[in-house]
Short mmCIF file of C-alpha atoms and ligand atoms in Angstrom, two decimals:
data_model
loop_
_atom_site.label_atom_id
_atom_site.label_comp_id
_atom_site.label_asym_id
_atom_site.label_seq_id
_atom_site.Cartn_x
_atom_site.Cartn_y
_atom_site.Cartn_z
CA UNK A 1 0.01 -0.01 0.08
CA UNK A 2 1.34 3.45 -0.94
CA UNK A 3 1.65 6.15 1.67
CA UNK A 4 -1.21 8.13 0.04
CA UNK A 5 -3.44 5.10 0.22
CA UNK A 6 -2.60 4.74 3.84
CA UNK A 7 -3.49 8.37 4.56
CA UNK A 8 -6.78 7.81 2.77
CA UNK A 9 -7.42 4.65 4.92
CA UNK A 10 -6.56 6.63 8.04
CA UNK A 11 -9.01 9.45 7.10
CA UNK A 12 -11.79 6.95 6.45
CA UNK A 13 -10.99 5.31 9.89
CA UNK A 14 -11.52 8.64 11.51
CA UNK A 15 -14.80 9.15 9.79
CA UNK A 16 -15.85 5.64 10.64
CA UNK A 17 -14.97 6.25 14.28
CA UNK A 18 -17.33 9.28 14.53
CA UNK A 19 -19.95 7.47 12.52
CA UNK A 20 -19.77 4.45 14.91
CA UNK A 21 -20.15 6.74 18.03
CA UNK A 22 -23.09 8.41 16.40
CA UNK A 23 -24.74 5.09 15.64
CA UNK A 24 -24.35 3.87 19.29
CA UNK A 25 -25.73 7.28 20.48
CA UNK A 26 -28.75 6.75 18.19
CA UNK A 27 -29.40 3.24 19.35
CA UNK A 28 -29.32 4.42 22.93
CA UNK A 29 -31.55 7.39 22.12
CA UNK A 30 -34.29 5.03 20.71
CA UNK A 31 -33.99 2.35 23.43
CA UNK A 32 -32.53 3.23 26.84
CA UNK A 33 -32.04 6.97 27.31
CA UNK A 34 -33.78 8.65 30.30
CA UNK A 35 -36.13 11.45 29.32
CA UNK A 36 -34.14 14.18 30.92
CA UNK A 37 -30.87 13.19 28.95
CA UNK A 38 -32.31 13.91 25.66
CA UNK A 39 -31.72 17.63 25.32
CA UNK A 40 -28.00 17.42 25.88
CA UNK A 41 -27.81 14.34 23.69
CA UNK A 42 -29.36 16.24 20.76
CA UNK A 43 -26.55 18.68 20.99
CA UNK A 44 -23.92 15.97 20.90
CA UNK A 45 -25.51 14.39 17.86
CA UNK A 46 -25.39 17.83 16.20
CA UNK A 47 -21.52 18.09 17.08
CA UNK A 48 -20.65 14.76 15.80
CA UNK A 49 -22.65 15.08 12.56
CA UNK A 50 -20.91 18.35 11.91
CA UNK A 51 -17.55 16.73 12.48
CA UNK A 52 -18.28 13.98 9.88
CA UNK A 53 -19.62 16.58 7.48
CA UNK A 54 -16.35 18.53 7.87
CA UNK A 55 -14.22 15.45 7.29
CA UNK A 56 -16.13 14.40 4.22
CA UNK A 57 -15.77 17.80 2.62
CA UNK A 58 -12.29 18.63 3.91
CA UNK A 59 -9.43 19.90 1.71
CA UNK A 60 -7.57 16.78 2.87
CA UNK A 61 -10.31 14.57 1.56
CA UNK A 62 -10.43 16.47 -1.81
CA UNK A 63 -6.52 16.26 -2.06
CA UNK A 64 -6.51 12.52 -1.40
CA UNK A 65 -9.28 11.87 -3.90
CA UNK A 66 -7.38 13.82 -6.53
CA UNK A 67 -4.15 11.90 -5.88
CA UNK A 68 -5.73 8.55 -5.93
CA UNK A 69 -8.36 8.78 -8.68
CA UNK A 70 -7.32 6.94 -11.79
CA UNK A 71 -4.01 6.20 -10.11
CA UNK A 72 -4.57 3.55 -7.39
CA UNK A 73 -4.15 -0.14 -8.40
CA UNK A 74 -6.20 -1.41 -5.55
CA UNK A 75 -9.85 -2.06 -6.55
CA UNK A 76 -11.22 -1.59 -3.12
CA UNK A 77 -9.40 1.73 -2.66
CA UNK A 78 -10.56 2.73 -6.25
CA UNK A 79 -14.21 2.13 -5.33
CA UNK A 80 -13.92 3.84 -1.86
CA UNK A 81 -12.39 6.84 -3.70
CA UNK A 82 -15.35 6.87 -6.08
CA UNK A 83 -17.92 6.67 -3.16
CA UNK A 84 -16.03 9.40 -1.18
CA UNK A 85 -16.01 11.69 -4.26
CA UNK A 86 -19.80 11.23 -4.54
CA UNK A 87 -20.19 12.22 -0.95
CA UNK A 88 -17.76 15.08 -1.31
CA UNK A 89 -19.64 16.47 -4.33
CA UNK A 90 -23.01 15.97 -2.72
CA UNK A 91 -22.08 17.70 0.57
CA UNK A 92 -19.93 20.54 -0.86
CA UNK A 93 -22.38 21.79 -3.59
CA UNK A 94 -24.89 23.16 -1.16
CA UNK A 95 -23.73 26.65 0.19
CA UNK A 96 -23.11 26.26 3.99
CA UNK A 97 -25.44 29.07 4.99
CA UNK A 98 -28.28 27.55 2.90
CA UNK A 99 -27.74 24.11 4.35
CA UNK A 100 -27.93 25.51 7.91
CA UNK A 101 -31.09 27.30 7.22
CA UNK A 102 -32.47 24.17 5.69
CA UNK A 103 -31.62 22.04 8.80
CA UNK A 104 -33.29 24.58 11.05
CA UNK A 105 -36.42 24.78 8.82
CA UNK A 106 -36.56 20.92 8.85
CA UNK A 107 -36.48 20.53 12.59
CA UNK A 108 -39.14 23.26 12.93
CA UNK A 109 -41.29 21.56 10.38
CA UNK A 110 -41.06 18.21 12.11
CA UNK A 111 -42.42 19.84 15.26
CA UNK A 112 -45.20 21.57 13.34
CA UNK A 113 -46.07 18.23 11.65
CA UNK A 114 -46.78 16.63 15.01
CA UNK A 115 -49.05 19.44 15.98
CA UNK A 116 -50.77 19.44 12.58
CA UNK A 117 -51.21 15.69 12.79
CA UNK A 118 -52.73 15.71 16.18
CA UNK A 119 -54.94 18.70 15.34
CA UNK A 120 -55.93 17.17 11.96
CA UNK A 121 -55.01 20.47 10.33
CA UNK A 122 -52.91 20.36 7.05
CA UNK A 123 -52.91 24.12 6.74
CA UNK A 124 -50.57 24.49 9.64
CA UNK A 125 -47.88 22.37 7.89
CA UNK A 126 -48.48 23.62 4.34
CA UNK A 127 -46.19 26.76 4.38
CA UNK A 128 -43.30 24.66 5.80
CA UNK A 129 -43.86 21.95 3.24
CA UNK A 130 -43.82 24.63 0.46
CA UNK A 131 -40.44 25.89 1.69
CA UNK A 132 -38.97 22.46 1.98
CA UNK A 133 -40.10 21.59 -1.58
CA UNK A 134 -38.38 24.77 -2.79
CA UNK A 135 -35.21 23.79 -1.10
CA UNK A 136 -35.26 20.37 -2.47
CA UNK A 137 -35.86 21.70 -6.04
CA UNK A 138 -32.72 23.82 -5.56
CA UNK A 139 -30.65 20.88 -4.17
CA UNK A 140 -31.65 18.77 -7.14
CA UNK A 141 -30.34 21.46 -9.40
CA UNK A 142 -27.11 21.80 -7.37
CA UNK A 143 -26.51 17.96 -7.50
CA UNK A 144 -27.46 17.74 -11.16
CA UNK A 145 -29.73 15.44 -13.07
CA UNK A 146 -30.27 14.44 -16.74
CA UNK A 147 -33.92 14.00 -17.61
CA UNK A 148 -36.04 14.79 -14.58
CA UNK A 149 -35.36 17.10 -11.60
CA UNK A 150 -36.62 14.40 -9.31
CA UNK A 151 -33.77 12.11 -10.28
CA UNK A 152 -31.36 14.40 -8.47
CA UNK A 153 -33.14 13.52 -5.26
CA UNK A 154 -33.85 9.86 -5.94
CA UNK A 155 -30.17 9.32 -6.55
CA UNK A 156 -29.45 10.00 -2.87
CA UNK A 157 -31.19 6.80 -1.75
CA UNK A 158 -31.10 4.52 -4.71
CA UNK A 159 -28.06 5.46 -6.99
CA UNK A 160 -28.60 4.69 -10.51
CA UNK A 161 -32.42 4.48 -10.41
CA UNK A 162 -34.21 7.02 -12.56
CA UNK A 163 -37.65 8.43 -12.97
CA UNK A 164 -37.94 6.92 -16.41
CA UNK A 165 -37.28 3.45 -14.99
CA UNK A 166 -39.69 3.95 -12.07
CA UNK A 167 -42.49 5.38 -14.16
CA UNK A 168 -42.59 2.13 -16.22
CA UNK A 169 -42.24 -0.31 -13.41
CA UNK A 170 -44.61 1.42 -11.10
CA UNK A 171 -47.19 1.88 -13.74
CA UNK A 172 -47.23 -1.87 -14.47
CA UNK A 173 -47.17 -2.72 -10.82
CA UNK A 174 -50.00 -0.27 -10.06
CA UNK A 175 -52.45 -1.77 -12.53
CA UNK A 176 -51.65 -5.32 -11.50
CA UNK A 177 -52.01 -4.63 -7.88
CA UNK A 178 -55.22 -2.70 -8.22
CA UNK A 179 -56.72 -5.65 -10.13
CA UNK A 180 -55.65 -8.06 -7.40
CA UNK A 181 -57.15 -5.89 -4.80
CA UNK A 182 -60.45 -5.97 -6.71
CA UNK A 183 -60.36 -9.68 -7.18
CA UNK A 184 -59.81 -10.12 -3.41
CA UNK A 185 -62.58 -7.79 -2.50
CA UNK A 186 -65.00 -9.88 -4.61
CA UNK A 187 -63.75 -13.21 -3.24
CA UNK A 188 -66.11 -15.34 -1.12
CA UNK A 189 -63.35 -16.69 0.99
CA UNK A 190 -63.55 -15.64 4.71
CA UNK A 191 -60.29 -14.52 6.29
CA UNK A 192 -60.55 -13.62 9.95
CA UNK A 193 -57.55 -11.91 11.42
CA UNK A 194 -59.34 -11.10 14.65
CA UNK A 195 -58.86 -14.73 15.86
CA UNK A 196 -55.15 -13.87 16.23
CA UNK A 197 -55.77 -11.18 18.68
CA UNK A 198 -55.42 -13.22 22.01
CA UNK A 199 -53.28 -12.25 24.86
CA UNK A 200 -49.73 -13.52 24.33
CA UNK A 201 -47.22 -12.62 26.97
CA UNK A 202 -44.16 -10.51 25.95
CA UNK A 203 -41.69 -13.00 27.29
CA UNK A 204 -43.13 -15.77 25.24
CA UNK A 205 -43.23 -13.62 22.05
CA UNK A 206 -39.47 -12.84 22.70
CA UNK A 207 -38.89 -16.57 23.09
CA UNK A 208 -40.36 -17.37 19.59
CA UNK A 209 -38.63 -14.31 18.05
CA UNK A 210 -35.25 -15.30 19.39
CA UNK A 211 -35.69 -18.82 18.12
CA UNK A 212 -36.38 -17.57 14.57
CA UNK A 213 -33.56 -15.01 14.62
CA UNK A 214 -31.30 -17.92 15.58
CA UNK A 215 -32.49 -20.09 12.72
CA UNK A 216 -31.95 -17.22 10.31
CA UNK A 217 -28.29 -17.19 11.08
CA UNK A 218 -28.32 -13.92 13.09
CA UNK A 219 -25.03 -13.88 15.08
CA UNK A 220 -25.94 -13.10 18.68
CA UNK A 221 -22.25 -12.62 19.57
CA UNK A 222 -22.23 -9.74 17.11
CA UNK A 223 -25.69 -8.37 18.14
CA UNK A 224 -28.50 -8.16 20.53
CA UNK A 225 -32.31 -7.79 20.62
CA UNK A 226 -33.92 -4.99 22.63
CA UNK A 227 -37.31 -3.35 23.00
CA UNK A 228 -38.32 -0.06 21.48
CA UNK A 229 -41.35 1.98 20.31
CA UNK A 230 -40.48 2.19 16.64
CA UNK A 231 -38.56 -0.91 15.67
CA UNK A 232 -35.24 -0.73 13.70
CA UNK A 233 -31.96 -2.50 13.08
CA UNK A 234 -28.69 -0.66 13.33
CA UNK A 235 -25.12 -1.55 12.37
CA UNK A 236 -22.78 0.06 14.99
CA UNK A 237 -20.10 -1.94 13.10
CA UNK A 238 -20.21 -5.27 11.36
CA UNK A 239 -19.47 -7.07 14.61
CA UNK A 240 -22.11 -5.21 16.49
CA UNK A 241 -25.45 -5.09 14.66
CA UNK A 242 -28.44 -4.57 16.89
CA UNK A 243 -32.11 -5.44 16.37
CA UNK A 244 -35.02 -3.90 18.20
CA UNK A 245 -38.68 -4.95 18.33
CA UNK A 246 -41.97 -3.88 19.83
CA UNK A 247 -44.21 -6.20 21.80
CA UNK A 248 -47.97 -5.77 21.57
CA UNK A 249 -49.40 -8.43 23.98
CA UNK A 250 -52.67 -8.35 22.15
CA UNK A 251 -51.17 -8.75 18.72
CA UNK A 252 -48.15 -11.01 18.44
CA UNK A 253 -47.83 -10.12 14.70
CA UNK A 254 -46.08 -6.80 15.49
CA UNK A 255 -43.17 -8.34 17.31
CA UNK A 256 -42.85 -11.59 15.39
CA UNK A 257 -42.96 -10.30 11.88
CA UNK A 258 -41.24 -7.13 13.00
CA UNK A 259 -38.29 -9.07 14.43
CA UNK A 260 -37.96 -11.19 11.25
CA UNK A 261 -38.05 -7.93 9.22
CA UNK A 262 -35.29 -6.22 11.30
CA UNK A 263 -33.41 -9.54 11.39
CA UNK A 264 -33.27 -9.43 7.59
CA UNK A 265 -31.78 -5.88 7.77
CA UNK A 266 -29.30 -7.07 10.40
CA UNK A 267 -27.98 -10.14 8.32
CA UNK A 268 -26.99 -7.57 5.60
CA UNK A 269 -24.94 -5.48 8.00
CA UNK A 270 -23.34 -8.49 9.69
CA UNK A 271 -22.12 -10.08 6.52
CA UNK A 272 -20.08 -7.47 4.57
CA UNK A 273 -16.72 -8.83 3.30
CA UNK A 274 -14.07 -8.34 5.94
CA UNK A 275 -11.78 -6.87 3.31
CA UNK A 276 -14.04 -3.87 3.21
CA UNK A 277 -14.05 -3.21 6.97
CA UNK A 278 -11.34 -0.50 6.84
CA UNK A 279 -13.25 1.51 4.24
CA UNK A 280 -16.66 3.14 3.94
CA UNK A 281 -17.62 0.37 1.58
CA UNK A 282 -18.73 -1.80 4.55
CA UNK A 283 -22.13 -0.18 4.31
CA UNK A 284 -25.36 -0.99 2.59
CA UNK A 285 -25.38 0.00 -1.13
CA UNK A 286 -28.84 1.49 -0.96
CA UNK A 287 -32.08 1.84 1.00
CA UNK A 288 -33.84 -0.31 -1.55
CA UNK A 289 -31.36 -3.23 -1.32
CA UNK A 290 -31.58 -2.94 2.46
CA UNK A 291 -35.19 -3.17 2.30
CA UNK A 292 -35.09 -6.21 -0.12
CA UNK A 293 -33.29 -8.16 2.68
CA UNK A 294 -35.85 -7.38 5.43
CA UNK A 295 -38.87 -7.95 3.18
CA UNK A 296 -37.40 -11.17 1.83
CA UNK A 297 -37.19 -12.59 5.30
CA UNK A 298 -40.39 -11.10 6.56
CA UNK A 299 -42.71 -12.09 3.58
CA UNK A 300 -41.09 -14.53 1.25
CA UNK A 301 -39.91 -16.70 4.22
CA UNK A 302 -41.87 -15.58 7.27
CA UNK A 303 -45.29 -15.40 5.70
CA UNK A 304 -44.81 -18.42 3.46
CA UNK A 305 -46.77 -21.66 3.75
CA UNK A 306 -43.60 -23.79 4.10
CA UNK A 307 -42.44 -21.67 6.96
CA UNK A 308 -45.55 -22.14 8.93
CA UNK A 309 -46.10 -25.82 8.05
CA UNK A 310 -42.74 -26.31 9.64
CA UNK A 311 -42.99 -23.96 12.56
CA UNK A 312 -46.63 -24.03 13.68
CA UNK A 313 -45.82 -26.67 16.25
CA UNK A 314 -43.03 -24.49 17.77
CA UNK A 315 -45.48 -21.55 17.71
CA UNK A 316 -48.14 -23.55 19.43
CA UNK A 317 -45.76 -24.87 22.07
CA UNK A 318 -44.81 -21.28 23.08
CA UNK A 319 -48.32 -19.67 22.49
CA UNK A 320 -50.91 -19.55 25.29
CA UNK A 321 -53.78 -21.94 25.36
CA UNK A 322 -56.18 -19.55 23.62
CA UNK A 323 -54.35 -20.18 20.31
CA UNK A 324 -54.39 -23.86 20.47
CA UNK A 325 -57.70 -24.32 18.80
CA UNK A 326 -56.90 -22.24 15.72
CA UNK A 327 -56.66 -24.63 12.72
CA UNK A 328 -53.55 -24.27 10.59
CA UNK A 329 -55.40 -23.15 7.36
CA UNK A 330 -57.25 -20.54 9.14
CA UNK A 331 -54.10 -19.27 10.91
CA UNK A 332 -52.20 -19.20 7.66
CA UNK A 333 -54.84 -17.10 5.89
CA UNK A 334 -55.21 -14.79 8.81
CA UNK A 335 -51.59 -13.92 8.76
CA UNK A 336 -51.88 -13.12 5.06
CA UNK A 337 -55.04 -11.15 5.22
CA UNK A 338 -55.38 -8.42 2.55
CA UNK A 339 -57.39 -5.41 3.47
CA UNK A 340 -57.07 -1.92 1.91
CA UNK A 341 -56.42 0.50 4.72
CA UNK A 342 -55.56 4.21 5.11
CA UNK A 343 -52.26 3.90 6.93
CA UNK A 344 -49.13 2.76 5.12
CA UNK A 345 -47.34 1.22 8.04
CA UNK A 346 -50.37 -0.93 8.86
CA UNK A 347 -50.75 -2.05 5.20
CA UNK A 348 -50.45 -5.78 4.16
CA UNK A 349 -47.97 -7.29 1.77
CA UNK A 350 -50.19 -6.72 -1.35
CA UNK A 351 -51.45 -3.15 -0.84
CA UNK A 352 -48.22 -1.74 0.65
CA UNK A 353 -46.69 -0.93 -2.67
CA UNK A 354 -49.84 1.02 -3.82
CA UNK A 355 -49.28 3.35 -0.81
CA UNK A 356 -45.76 3.92 -1.94
CA UNK A 357 -46.68 4.53 -5.66
CA UNK A 358 -49.15 7.22 -4.57
CA UNK A 359 -46.42 8.90 -2.60
CA UNK A 360 -44.04 8.63 -5.51
CA UNK A 361 -46.33 10.12 -8.00
CA UNK A 362 -47.22 13.07 -5.69
CA UNK A 363 -43.63 13.94 -4.56
CA UNK A 364 -42.47 13.77 -8.22
CA UNK A 365 -45.17 16.16 -9.13
CA UNK A 366 -44.20 18.47 -6.20
CA UNK A 367 -40.53 18.56 -7.26
CA UNK A 368 -41.34 19.14 -10.93
CA UNK A 369 -43.80 21.98 -10.18
CA UNK A 370 -46.80 20.02 -11.50
CA UNK A 371 -48.56 20.07 -8.12
CA UNK A 372 -48.97 22.71 -5.46
CA UNK A 373 -48.50 21.87 -1.84
CA UNK A 374 -51.90 23.40 -1.01
CA UNK A 375 -53.51 20.77 -3.41
CA UNK A 376 -51.80 17.88 -1.84
CA UNK A 377 -54.62 16.56 0.51
CA UNK A 378 -57.22 16.41 -2.30
CA UNK A 379 -54.67 14.85 -4.75
CA UNK A 380 -53.75 12.25 -2.08
CA UNK A 381 -57.35 11.38 -1.29
CA UNK A 382 -58.19 10.97 -4.94
CA UNK A 383 -55.33 8.61 -5.59
CA UNK A 384 -56.37 6.47 -2.55
CA UNK A 385 -59.74 6.11 -4.02
CA UNK A 386 -58.50 5.27 -7.57
CA UNK A 387 -55.85 2.74 -6.52
CA UNK A 388 -57.14 1.27 -3.14
CA UNK A 389 -60.86 1.97 -3.54
CA UNK A 390 -61.03 3.84 -0.08
CA UNK A 391 -61.02 7.52 0.37
CA UNK A 392 -59.68 9.15 3.56
CA UNK A 393 -62.12 11.52 5.20
CA UNK A 394 -59.47 13.49 7.04
CA UNK A 395 -55.84 14.44 6.71
CA UNK A 396 -54.67 12.25 9.66
CA UNK A 397 -55.81 9.28 7.68
CA UNK A 398 -54.21 10.87 4.63
CA UNK A 399 -51.45 13.18 3.81
CA UNK A 400 -50.36 13.87 7.39
CA UNK A 401 -49.67 10.29 8.38
CA UNK A 402 -45.95 10.16 7.49
CA UNK A 403 -43.16 12.35 8.82
CA UNK A 404 -40.94 12.00 5.59
CA UNK A 405 -41.99 15.10 3.71
CA UNK A 406 -42.15 17.19 6.87
CA UNK A 407 -38.56 16.05 7.50
CA UNK A 408 -37.59 17.08 3.99
CA UNK A 409 -37.15 13.54 2.68
CA UNK A 410 -38.19 13.56 -1.00
CA UNK A 411 -37.01 10.66 -3.17
CA UNK A 412 -36.91 8.17 -0.26
CA UNK A 413 -40.41 6.56 -0.47
CA UNK A 414 -39.74 4.63 -3.72
CA UNK A 415 -37.12 2.63 -1.97
CA UNK A 416 -39.76 0.69 -0.01
CA UNK A 417 -41.43 -0.61 -3.14
CA UNK A 418 -38.13 -1.20 -4.80
CA UNK A 419 -37.20 -3.34 -1.89
CA UNK A 420 -40.29 -5.50 -2.71
CA UNK A 421 -39.51 -5.88 -6.31
CA UNK A 422 -35.78 -6.69 -5.69
CA UNK A 423 -36.80 -9.18 -3.08
CA UNK A 424 -39.18 -10.98 -5.45
CA UNK A 425 -36.46 -11.04 -8.21
CA UNK A 426 -33.81 -12.41 -5.79
CA UNK A 427 -36.29 -14.90 -4.38
CA UNK A 428 -37.13 -16.21 -7.95
CA UNK A 429 -33.36 -16.79 -8.61
CA UNK A 430 -32.67 -18.25 -5.16
CA UNK A 431 -35.36 -20.86 -5.60
CA UNK A 432 -33.67 -21.94 -8.82
CA UNK A 433 -30.39 -22.33 -7.03
CA UNK A 434 -31.43 -24.06 -3.80
CA UNK A 435 -34.24 -26.17 -2.55
CA UNK A 436 -35.81 -23.52 -0.18
CA UNK A 437 -38.64 -25.87 0.93
CA UNK A 438 -36.21 -28.44 2.17
CA UNK A 439 -34.07 -25.87 3.92
CA UNK A 440 -37.04 -24.32 5.72
CA UNK A 441 -38.15 -27.80 6.75
CA UNK A 442 -34.72 -28.60 8.20
CA UNK A 443 -35.13 -25.65 10.61
CA UNK A 444 -31.72 -24.33 9.84
CA UNK A 445 -31.80 -21.44 7.32
CA UNK A 446 -28.17 -21.01 7.01
CA UNK A 447 -28.05 -21.91 3.32
CA UNK A 448 -30.50 -19.07 2.57
CA UNK A 449 -28.32 -16.61 4.50
CA UNK A 450 -25.19 -17.98 2.78
CA UNK A 451 -26.83 -17.41 -0.70
CA UNK A 452 -27.76 -13.88 0.14
CA UNK A 453 -24.27 -13.19 1.58
CA UNK A 454 -22.68 -14.48 -1.60
CA UNK A 455 -24.83 -12.47 -3.95
CA UNK A 456 -25.73 -9.44 -1.97
CA UNK A 457 -24.41 -8.85 1.55
CA UNK A 458 -20.71 -9.22 1.08
CA UNK A 459 -20.41 -6.69 -1.75
CA UNK A 460 -21.48 -3.69 0.50
CA UNK A 461 -20.93 -0.55 -1.54
CA UNK A 462 -18.61 -2.28 -4.07
CA UNK A 463 -21.62 -2.58 -6.36
CA UNK A 464 -24.61 -0.29 -7.09
CA UNK A 465 -28.08 -1.66 -6.57
CA UNK A 466 -28.84 -2.43 -10.13
CA UNK A 467 -25.41 -3.97 -10.61
CA UNK A 468 -26.36 -6.40 -7.89
CA UNK A 469 -29.69 -7.21 -9.49
CA UNK A 470 -28.09 -7.63 -12.91
CA UNK A 471 -25.28 -9.78 -11.75
CA UNK A 472 -27.58 -12.10 -9.78
CA UNK A 473 -30.57 -12.41 -12.03
CA UNK A 474 -29.20 -11.50 -15.51
CA UNK A 475 -31.61 -8.67 -16.06
CA UNK A 476 -32.50 -5.17 -14.82
CA UNK A 477 -35.30 -4.30 -12.49
CA UNK A 478 -38.36 -6.33 -13.45
CA UNK A 479 -41.71 -6.06 -11.68
CA UNK A 480 -43.12 -9.22 -13.18
CA UNK A 481 -41.56 -11.24 -10.44
CA UNK A 482 -43.37 -9.43 -7.66
CA UNK A 483 -46.61 -9.46 -9.67
CA UNK A 484 -46.37 -13.19 -10.37
CA UNK A 485 -45.38 -14.05 -6.75
CA UNK A 486 -48.37 -12.02 -5.41
CA UNK A 487 -50.90 -13.34 -8.03
CA UNK A 488 -49.92 -16.91 -7.24
CA UNK A 489 -50.00 -16.51 -3.52
CA UNK A 490 -53.27 -14.63 -3.30
CA UNK A 491 -55.07 -16.73 -5.92
CA UNK A 492 -54.41 -19.77 -3.67
CA UNK A 493 -55.59 -17.99 -0.56
CA UNK A 494 -58.61 -16.10 -1.98
CA UNK A 495 -59.50 -18.58 -4.78
CA UNK A 496 -60.15 -16.25 -7.65
ZN1 ZN B 501 -51.11 3.41 -16.74
ZN1 ZN B 502 -37.11 -2.17 6.82
#
C-alpha cells in the first residue's frame, strides 16, 4: 500500500470512528435513554454530525481523492475513492449558509407536523412543506440530473435509479396490484384476522422471536435484541449489529414479523466482506437493497406456507392456550389477510406498494412543479380512491400520516417498493439455485443466508443496486416477479 493510500485509509477510519459513535448514540436514544438526558444528547448528535460533514468535505479529502483517482491499483481503494467523491460533491455543492437554514427549517417543520397531525390540520404544515419543496428543487439542481429534476433526489437513496425506469415499473405494478385488490374484494373466502388477537405474554413472544432469529443465522455474539417503540436494526459496526422490536401483547404479529424484518436488515450488516471493513464500503449500497433483505425474510420466508407448516408446532408450544384451537389453514390465511387501509405502516404485503406509488407520484409532481403543496390533500385522497378503493375522510388518515415530507425527505419513499421488487426478483433466482422448501423444513436457514451473503451482503458498496440485481438475475429491474409471486400466492388463498 502506498503512503497516500494509507493516509486515505486513516481518514476513512477517523470518519468511521465518529460514525460508529453516532450510531451507538442513536441506538441508545431510541432504546434506553432517560427522558431528561435527551436535550444534551441532541447537541452531541449535532456536534458529531458536523464533524463527519467537515471530514467528508475537507481539503484533505479532496486532495486524497485527486491523488488517488485513476492512479490507485487497488480495486477496493478505487471504489472507496469513487464513493467518497460522490459524498464530497453532494455535501460541498450546497452553500453552507443555505444548508444550515434548511436544517433549522426541517427541525421546525417536524415539530409543526406533530401538531398538525394531532390537530388534523394540514394548513398548519403547508407553508413549511412549500419551503421544503423549494429547497429540495434547488438541491436537485445543485446536485445535477439528466432528464428529470426528481432524479437528483432519488439518486441520494437509490443510486442509478431514474424516474424513467420507475415510471414504467410502477405503472405496471400499479395496474396489476389494483386488479388483485379488486379480485380479493369480490372473493367469497372468509379471512378472519381477529382470531389472532389473543393475549400473548411478552416474554413468550420474545422466546419465539429469538428462536427464529437464531434459525436465520443472526449472530448473537455480534448483536442483541432490545425493545423499542419504533423498531429498527442498526449496524454500529459489522461485529455489532443490533435489532429492536416492539411487543404488543394483544397482537403478536407486530413483534414476530417485525423481528424477522429487522433480522433481515441485520444479516445484511453482519455479512459485509471483511476486506471492506477498513473502508466506507462496509455499508449498505442503498435503502432499496437494504429493504429487499428485510422484506425477503419477513414475507417470502416468514409469511410463506412452508415456513408455517414447519414452525406451527413450535409456535403452538410457546403460544398460550387460547391459540391452540386455531386450525392451521385459518391461521395461515389470517396472517396473510389483505385489506385496503388508510395507513401505510399498517398495510399488508399486497397493498403496501400502492401506498408507496401514490407517494412517489405526488412527490415527483411537487418537485417538478406539477402540483402545489396546497392541493396535496385532495390529490392524495383521490389517488387512494383510484388505486385502493377507499377515500380518507381527514388528513390524519391521509397526507399527514408520514413524517418523511415534513422532514424534507423527498425521493426516499420509492425505495420501499423497490425493496419488494428486488426481493421478489432475488427470491425467484434463489429458488432456482437451492431447495428452499427442504431448507425451511430442516429448521436451519443457514444456506439461505449464505446465498444472500454470496450474492448481496458481502459486496457492501462495491456494487450499485442495479449492478447487484443484474449480476444475480441476469436482467434489470423487472416488476413481473413481484406481480407473479403475489398473484400466485393470493389466488391460492382467496381462490379467484
Ligand atoms: Zn397506466
Ligand atoms: Zn425495513
